[in-house]
PDB file of C-alpha atoms and ligand atoms in Angstrom:
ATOM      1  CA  UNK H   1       9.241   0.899  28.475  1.00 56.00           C
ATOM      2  CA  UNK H   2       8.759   4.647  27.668  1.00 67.00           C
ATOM      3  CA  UNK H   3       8.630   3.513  24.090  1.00 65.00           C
ATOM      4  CA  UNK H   4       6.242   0.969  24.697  1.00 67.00           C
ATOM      5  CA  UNK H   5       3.679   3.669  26.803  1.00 65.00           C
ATOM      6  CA  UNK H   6       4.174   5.939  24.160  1.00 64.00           C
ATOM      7  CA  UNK H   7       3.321   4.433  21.234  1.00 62.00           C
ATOM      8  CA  UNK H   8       0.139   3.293  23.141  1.00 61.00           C
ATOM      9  CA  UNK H   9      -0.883   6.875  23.623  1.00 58.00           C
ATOM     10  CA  UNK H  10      -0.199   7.501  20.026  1.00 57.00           C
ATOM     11  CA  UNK H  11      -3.012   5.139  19.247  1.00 58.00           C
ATOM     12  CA  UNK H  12      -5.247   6.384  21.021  1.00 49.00           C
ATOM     13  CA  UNK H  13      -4.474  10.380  20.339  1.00 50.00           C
ATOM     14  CA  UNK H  14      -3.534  10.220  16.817  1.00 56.00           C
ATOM     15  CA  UNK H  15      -5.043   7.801  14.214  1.00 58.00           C
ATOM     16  CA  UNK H  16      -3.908   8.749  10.983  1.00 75.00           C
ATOM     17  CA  UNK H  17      -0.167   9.437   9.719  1.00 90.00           C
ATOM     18  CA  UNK H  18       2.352   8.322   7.565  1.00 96.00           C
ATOM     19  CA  UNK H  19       6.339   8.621   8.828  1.00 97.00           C
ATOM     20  CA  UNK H  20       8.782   9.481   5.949  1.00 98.00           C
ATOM     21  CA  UNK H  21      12.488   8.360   6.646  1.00 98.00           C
ATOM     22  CA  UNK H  22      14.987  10.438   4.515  1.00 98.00           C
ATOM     23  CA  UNK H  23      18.671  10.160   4.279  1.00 98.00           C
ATOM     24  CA  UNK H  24      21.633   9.635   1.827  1.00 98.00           C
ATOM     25  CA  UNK H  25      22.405   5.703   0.834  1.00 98.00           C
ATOM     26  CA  UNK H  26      23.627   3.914   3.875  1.00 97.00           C
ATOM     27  CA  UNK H  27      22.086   5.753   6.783  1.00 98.00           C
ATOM     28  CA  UNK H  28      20.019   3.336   7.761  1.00 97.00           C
ATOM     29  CA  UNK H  29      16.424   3.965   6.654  1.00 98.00           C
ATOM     30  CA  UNK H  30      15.091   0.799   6.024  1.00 98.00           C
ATOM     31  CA  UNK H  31      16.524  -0.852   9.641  1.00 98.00           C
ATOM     32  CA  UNK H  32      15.593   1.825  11.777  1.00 98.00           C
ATOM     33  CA  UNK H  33      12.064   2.166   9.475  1.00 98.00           C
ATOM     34  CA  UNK H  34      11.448  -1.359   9.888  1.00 98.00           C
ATOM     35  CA  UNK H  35      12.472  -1.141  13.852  1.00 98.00           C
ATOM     36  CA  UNK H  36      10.196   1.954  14.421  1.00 97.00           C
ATOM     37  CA  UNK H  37       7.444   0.265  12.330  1.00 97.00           C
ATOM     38  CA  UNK H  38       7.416  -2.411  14.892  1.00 97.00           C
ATOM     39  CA  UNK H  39       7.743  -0.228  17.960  1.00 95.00           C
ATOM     40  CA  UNK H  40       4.774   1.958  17.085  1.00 94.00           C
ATOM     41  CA  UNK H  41       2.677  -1.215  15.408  1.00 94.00           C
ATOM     42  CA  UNK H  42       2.598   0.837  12.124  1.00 96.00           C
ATOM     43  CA  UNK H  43       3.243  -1.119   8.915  1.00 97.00           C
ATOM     44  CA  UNK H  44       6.537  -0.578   7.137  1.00 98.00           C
ATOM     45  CA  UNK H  45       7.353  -0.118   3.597  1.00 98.00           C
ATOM     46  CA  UNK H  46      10.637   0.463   1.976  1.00 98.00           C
ATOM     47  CA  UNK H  47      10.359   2.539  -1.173  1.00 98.00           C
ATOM     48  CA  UNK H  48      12.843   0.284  -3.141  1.00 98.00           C
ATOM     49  CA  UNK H  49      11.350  -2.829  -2.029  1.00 98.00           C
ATOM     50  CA  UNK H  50       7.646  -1.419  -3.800  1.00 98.00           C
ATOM     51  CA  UNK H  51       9.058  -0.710  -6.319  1.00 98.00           C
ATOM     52  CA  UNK H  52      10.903  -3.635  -7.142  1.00 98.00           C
ATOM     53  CA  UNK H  53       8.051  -5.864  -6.703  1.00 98.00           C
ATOM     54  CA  UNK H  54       6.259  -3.589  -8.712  1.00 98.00           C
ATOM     55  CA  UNK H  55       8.425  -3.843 -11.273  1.00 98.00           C
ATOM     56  CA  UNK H  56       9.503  -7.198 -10.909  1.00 98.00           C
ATOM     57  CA  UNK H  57      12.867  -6.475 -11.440  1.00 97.00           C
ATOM     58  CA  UNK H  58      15.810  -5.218  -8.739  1.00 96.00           C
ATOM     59  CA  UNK H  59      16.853  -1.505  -8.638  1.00 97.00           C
ATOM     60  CA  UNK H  60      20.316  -2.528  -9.987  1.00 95.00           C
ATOM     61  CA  UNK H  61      18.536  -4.138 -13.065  1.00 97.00           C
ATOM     62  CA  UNK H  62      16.503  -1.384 -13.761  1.00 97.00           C
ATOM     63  CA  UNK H  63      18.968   1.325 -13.612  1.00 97.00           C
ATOM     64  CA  UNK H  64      20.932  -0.767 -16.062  1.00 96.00           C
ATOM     65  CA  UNK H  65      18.219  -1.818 -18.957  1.00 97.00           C
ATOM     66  CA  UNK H  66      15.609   1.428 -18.403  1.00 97.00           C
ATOM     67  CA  UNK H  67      18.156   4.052 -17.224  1.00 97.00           C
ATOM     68  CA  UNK H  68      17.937   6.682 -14.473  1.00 97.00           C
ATOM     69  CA  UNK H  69      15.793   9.027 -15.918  1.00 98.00           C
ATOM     70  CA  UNK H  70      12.876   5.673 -16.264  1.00 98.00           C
ATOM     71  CA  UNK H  71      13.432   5.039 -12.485  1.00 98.00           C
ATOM     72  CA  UNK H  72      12.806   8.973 -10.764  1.00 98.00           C
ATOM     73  CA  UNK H  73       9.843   8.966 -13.085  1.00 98.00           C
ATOM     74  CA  UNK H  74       8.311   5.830 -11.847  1.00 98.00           C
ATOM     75  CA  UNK H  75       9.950   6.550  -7.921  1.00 98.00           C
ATOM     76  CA  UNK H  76       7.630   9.780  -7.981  1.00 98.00           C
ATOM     77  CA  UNK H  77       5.084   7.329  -8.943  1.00 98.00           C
ATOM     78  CA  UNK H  78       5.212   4.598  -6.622  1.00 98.00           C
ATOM     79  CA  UNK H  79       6.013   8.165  -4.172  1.00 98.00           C
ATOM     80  CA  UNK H  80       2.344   9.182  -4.473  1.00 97.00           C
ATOM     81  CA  UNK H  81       1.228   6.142  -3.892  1.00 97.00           C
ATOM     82  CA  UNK H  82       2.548   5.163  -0.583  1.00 97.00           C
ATOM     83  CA  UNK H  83       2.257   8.389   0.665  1.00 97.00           C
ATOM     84  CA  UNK H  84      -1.869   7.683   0.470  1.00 94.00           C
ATOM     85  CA  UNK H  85      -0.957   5.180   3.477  1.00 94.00           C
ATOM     86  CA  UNK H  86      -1.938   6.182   7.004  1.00 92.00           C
ATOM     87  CA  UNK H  87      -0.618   4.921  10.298  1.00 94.00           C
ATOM     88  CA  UNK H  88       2.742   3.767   8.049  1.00 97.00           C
ATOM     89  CA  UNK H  89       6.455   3.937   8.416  1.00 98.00           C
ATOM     90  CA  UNK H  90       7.737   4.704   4.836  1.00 98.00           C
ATOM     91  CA  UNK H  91      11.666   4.886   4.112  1.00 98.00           C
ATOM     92  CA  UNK H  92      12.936   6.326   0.605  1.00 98.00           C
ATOM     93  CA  UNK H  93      15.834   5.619  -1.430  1.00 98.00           C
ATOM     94  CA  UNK H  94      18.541   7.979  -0.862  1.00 98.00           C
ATOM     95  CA  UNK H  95      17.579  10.094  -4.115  1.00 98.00           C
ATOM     96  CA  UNK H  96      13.686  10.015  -3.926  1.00 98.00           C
ATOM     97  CA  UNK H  97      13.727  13.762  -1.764  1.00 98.00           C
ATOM     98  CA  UNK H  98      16.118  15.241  -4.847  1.00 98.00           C
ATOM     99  CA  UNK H  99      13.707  14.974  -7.595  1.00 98.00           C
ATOM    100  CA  UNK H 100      10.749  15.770  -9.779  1.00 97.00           C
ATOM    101  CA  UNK H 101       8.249  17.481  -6.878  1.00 97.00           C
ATOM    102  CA  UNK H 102       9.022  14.844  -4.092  1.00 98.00           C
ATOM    103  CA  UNK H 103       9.914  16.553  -1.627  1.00 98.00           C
ATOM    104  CA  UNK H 104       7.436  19.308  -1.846  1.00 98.00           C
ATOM    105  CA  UNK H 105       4.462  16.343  -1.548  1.00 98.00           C
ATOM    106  CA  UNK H 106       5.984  15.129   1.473  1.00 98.00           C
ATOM    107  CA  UNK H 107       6.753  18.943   2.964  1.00 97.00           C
ATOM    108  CA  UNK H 108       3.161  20.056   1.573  1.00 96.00           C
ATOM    109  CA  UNK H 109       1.067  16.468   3.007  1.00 95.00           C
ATOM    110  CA  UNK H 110      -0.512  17.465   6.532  1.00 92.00           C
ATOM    111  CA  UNK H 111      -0.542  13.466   7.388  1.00 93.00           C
ATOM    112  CA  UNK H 112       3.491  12.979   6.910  1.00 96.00           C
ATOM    113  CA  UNK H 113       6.138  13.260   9.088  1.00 96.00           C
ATOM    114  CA  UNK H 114       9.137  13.692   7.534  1.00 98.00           C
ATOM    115  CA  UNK H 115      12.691  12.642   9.497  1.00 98.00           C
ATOM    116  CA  UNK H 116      16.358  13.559   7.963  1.00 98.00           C
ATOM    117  CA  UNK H 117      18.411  10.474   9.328  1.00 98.00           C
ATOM    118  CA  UNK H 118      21.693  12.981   9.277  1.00 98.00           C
ATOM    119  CA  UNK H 119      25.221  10.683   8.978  1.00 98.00           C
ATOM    120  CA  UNK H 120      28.662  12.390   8.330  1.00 98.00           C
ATOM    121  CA  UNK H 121      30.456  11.716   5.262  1.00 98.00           C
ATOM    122  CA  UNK H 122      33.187   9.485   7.283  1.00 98.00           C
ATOM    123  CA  UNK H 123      30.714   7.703   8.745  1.00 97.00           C
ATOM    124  CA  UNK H 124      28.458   6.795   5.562  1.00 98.00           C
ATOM    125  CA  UNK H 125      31.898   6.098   3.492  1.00 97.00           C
ATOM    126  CA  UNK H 126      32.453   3.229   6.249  1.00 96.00           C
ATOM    127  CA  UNK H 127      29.091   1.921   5.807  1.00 95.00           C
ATOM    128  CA  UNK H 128      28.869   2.101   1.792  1.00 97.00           C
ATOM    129  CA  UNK H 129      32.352   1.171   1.454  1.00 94.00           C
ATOM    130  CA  UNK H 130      31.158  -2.625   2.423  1.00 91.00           C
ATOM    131  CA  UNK H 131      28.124  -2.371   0.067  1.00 89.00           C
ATOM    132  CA  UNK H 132      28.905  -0.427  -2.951  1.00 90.00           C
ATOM    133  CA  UNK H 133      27.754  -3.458  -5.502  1.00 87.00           C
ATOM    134  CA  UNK H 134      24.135  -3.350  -4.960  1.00 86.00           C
ATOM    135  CA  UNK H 135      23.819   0.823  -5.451  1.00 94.00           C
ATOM    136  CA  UNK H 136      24.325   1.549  -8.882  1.00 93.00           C
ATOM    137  CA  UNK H 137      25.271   5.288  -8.175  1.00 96.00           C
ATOM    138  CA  UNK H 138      28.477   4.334  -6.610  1.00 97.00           C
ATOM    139  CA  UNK H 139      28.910   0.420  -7.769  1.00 94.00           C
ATOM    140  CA  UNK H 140      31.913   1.886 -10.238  1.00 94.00           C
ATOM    141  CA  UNK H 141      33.787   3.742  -7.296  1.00 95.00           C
ATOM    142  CA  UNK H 142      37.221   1.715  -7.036  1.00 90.00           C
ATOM    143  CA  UNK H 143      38.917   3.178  -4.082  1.00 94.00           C
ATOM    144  CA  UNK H 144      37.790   4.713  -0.419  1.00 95.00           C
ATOM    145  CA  UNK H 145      39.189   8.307  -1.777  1.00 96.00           C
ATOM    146  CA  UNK H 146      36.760   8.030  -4.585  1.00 97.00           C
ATOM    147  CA  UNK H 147      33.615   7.155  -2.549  1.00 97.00           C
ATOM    148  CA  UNK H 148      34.495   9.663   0.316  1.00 98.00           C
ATOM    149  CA  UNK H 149      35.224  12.906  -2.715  1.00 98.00           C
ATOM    150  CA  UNK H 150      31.601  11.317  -4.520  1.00 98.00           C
ATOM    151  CA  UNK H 151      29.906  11.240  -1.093  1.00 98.00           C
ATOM    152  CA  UNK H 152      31.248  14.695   0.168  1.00 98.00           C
ATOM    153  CA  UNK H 153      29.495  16.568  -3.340  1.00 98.00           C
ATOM    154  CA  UNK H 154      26.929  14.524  -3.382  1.00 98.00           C
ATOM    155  CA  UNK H 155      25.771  14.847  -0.089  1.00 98.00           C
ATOM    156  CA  UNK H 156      26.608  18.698  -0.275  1.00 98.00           C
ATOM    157  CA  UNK H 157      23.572  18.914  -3.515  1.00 98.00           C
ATOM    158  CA  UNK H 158      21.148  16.787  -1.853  1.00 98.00           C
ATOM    159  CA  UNK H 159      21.198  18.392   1.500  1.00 98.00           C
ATOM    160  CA  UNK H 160      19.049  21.171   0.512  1.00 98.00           C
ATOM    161  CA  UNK H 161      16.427  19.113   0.097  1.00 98.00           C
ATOM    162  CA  UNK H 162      17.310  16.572   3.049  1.00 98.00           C
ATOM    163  CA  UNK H 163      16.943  19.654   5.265  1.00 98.00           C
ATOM    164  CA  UNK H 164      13.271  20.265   4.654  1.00 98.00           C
ATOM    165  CA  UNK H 165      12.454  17.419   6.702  1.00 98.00           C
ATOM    166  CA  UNK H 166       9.979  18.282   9.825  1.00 97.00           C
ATOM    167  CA  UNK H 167      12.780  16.835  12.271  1.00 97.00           C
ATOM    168  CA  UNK H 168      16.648  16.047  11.817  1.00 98.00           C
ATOM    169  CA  UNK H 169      18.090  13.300  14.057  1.00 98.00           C
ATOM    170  CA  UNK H 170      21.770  13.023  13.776  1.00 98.00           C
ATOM    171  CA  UNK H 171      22.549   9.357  13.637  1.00 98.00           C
ATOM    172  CA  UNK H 172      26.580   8.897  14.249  1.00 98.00           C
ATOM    173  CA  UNK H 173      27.282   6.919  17.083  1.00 96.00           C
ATOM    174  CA  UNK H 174      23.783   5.674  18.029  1.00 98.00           C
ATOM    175  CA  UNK H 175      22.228   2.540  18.272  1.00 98.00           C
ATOM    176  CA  UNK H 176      19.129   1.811  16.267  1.00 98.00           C
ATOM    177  CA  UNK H 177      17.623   1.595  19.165  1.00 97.00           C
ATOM    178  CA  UNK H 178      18.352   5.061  20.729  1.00 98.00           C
ATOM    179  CA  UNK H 179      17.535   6.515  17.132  1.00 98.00           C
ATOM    180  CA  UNK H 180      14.124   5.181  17.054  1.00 98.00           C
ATOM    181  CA  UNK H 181      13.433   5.883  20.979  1.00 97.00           C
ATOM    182  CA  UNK H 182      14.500   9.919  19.473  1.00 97.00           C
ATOM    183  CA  UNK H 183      11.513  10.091  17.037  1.00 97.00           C
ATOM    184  CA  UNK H 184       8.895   8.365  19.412  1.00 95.00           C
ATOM    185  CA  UNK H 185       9.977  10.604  21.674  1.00 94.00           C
ATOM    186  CA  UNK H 186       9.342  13.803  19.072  1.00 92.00           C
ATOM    187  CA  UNK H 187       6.187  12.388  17.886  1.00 90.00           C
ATOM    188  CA  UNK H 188       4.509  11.035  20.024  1.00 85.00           C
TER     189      UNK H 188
HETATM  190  C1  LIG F 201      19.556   6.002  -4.677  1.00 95.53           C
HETATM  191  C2  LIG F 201      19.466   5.298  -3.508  1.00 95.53           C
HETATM  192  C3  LIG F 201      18.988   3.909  -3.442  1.00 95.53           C
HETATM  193  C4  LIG F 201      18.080   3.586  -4.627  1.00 95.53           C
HETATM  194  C5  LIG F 201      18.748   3.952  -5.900  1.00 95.53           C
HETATM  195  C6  LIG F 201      19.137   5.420  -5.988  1.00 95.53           C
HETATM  196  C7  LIG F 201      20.045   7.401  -4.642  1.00 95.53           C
HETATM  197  O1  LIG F 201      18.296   3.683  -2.223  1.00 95.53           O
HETATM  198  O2  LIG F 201      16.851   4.256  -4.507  1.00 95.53           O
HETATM  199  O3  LIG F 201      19.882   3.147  -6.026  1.00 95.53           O
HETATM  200  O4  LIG F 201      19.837   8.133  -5.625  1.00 95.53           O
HETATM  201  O5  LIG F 201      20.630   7.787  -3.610  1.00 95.53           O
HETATM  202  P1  LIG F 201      19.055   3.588  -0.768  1.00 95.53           P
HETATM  203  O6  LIG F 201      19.194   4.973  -0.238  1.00 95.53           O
HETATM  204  O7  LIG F 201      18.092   2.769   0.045  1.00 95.53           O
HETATM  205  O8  LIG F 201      20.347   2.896  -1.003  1.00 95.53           O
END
């Protein structure tokens, strides 16, 4: 209900901005995006998903016959260009913050709002753990010791960048729907 009230005074107070949804693989960007999208009646895009229909081809498949270094160059594209949409929920992929000038566009762009969806390393093991095929960062991790010692340094590097977000929510142990009600409640 609060939600609900909210999100109508948000209309009416503030017409134009775009909500940026950061967070390592597995914490849950594009469900609670796509759930706050809804809540607030902004439209919803997932980084990954533009780009693979702008491509034509999955992330997996273009990590494999283009390489990394292709996909952050065309990510910072495809970046820029979503970030031109107003009244739009917008969640990366899990590297986008990390490179090229990303996360200074997002920091530096007046119309974003940019949210750190903070998991703990146990927490994001358990979740990748169950989809490690589809992320071709970790797809060649055999065993749970692996994943957690990747996660824990990889996490540790990215963070930096993770932290420049305008707000932090911690996600472990909420629902998606407590998450979301969080950020309406911060900004609206
Ligand atoms: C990546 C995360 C993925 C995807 C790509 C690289 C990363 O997105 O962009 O596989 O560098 O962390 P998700 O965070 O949605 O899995």
């Amino acid at each position: 209900m609060a939600i609900k009230y909210l999100s109508y005074l948000k209309s009416i107070y503030r017409r134009f901005m775009t909500i940026v949804l950061i967070g390592y693989m597995g914490s849950g960007k594009s469900t609670i995006g796509h759930y706050l999208s809804k809540i607030i009646g902004f439209e919803y895009v997932d980084l990954d998903g533009y780009i693979q229909d702008n491509e034509g081809k999955s992330i997996s498949e273009i990590f494999k016959t283009k390489g990394e270094i292709y996909f952050r160059n065309i990510e910072t594209m495809y970046l820029k260009e979503v970030l031109n949409l107003d009244n739009t929920v917008i969640s990366l992929g899990g590297g986008t913050p990390c490179y090229g000038n990303n996360m200074e566009a997002i920091v530096n762009n007046k119309n974003v709002q940019s949210i750190y969806l903070k998991a703990s390393i146990p927490n994001l093991v358990e979740r990748l753990d169950k989809e490690k095929n589809d992320r071709p960062l970790i797809s060649h991790l055999d065993s749970k010791d692996d994943l957690t010692e990747f996660v824990g340094k990889h996490l540790f590097e990215r963070s930096f960048f993770y932290n420049q977000a305008n707000k932090v929510v911690l996600i472990d142990d909420k629902t998606v729907h407590t998450i979301v009600e969080e950020i309406v409640l911060d900004l609206f």
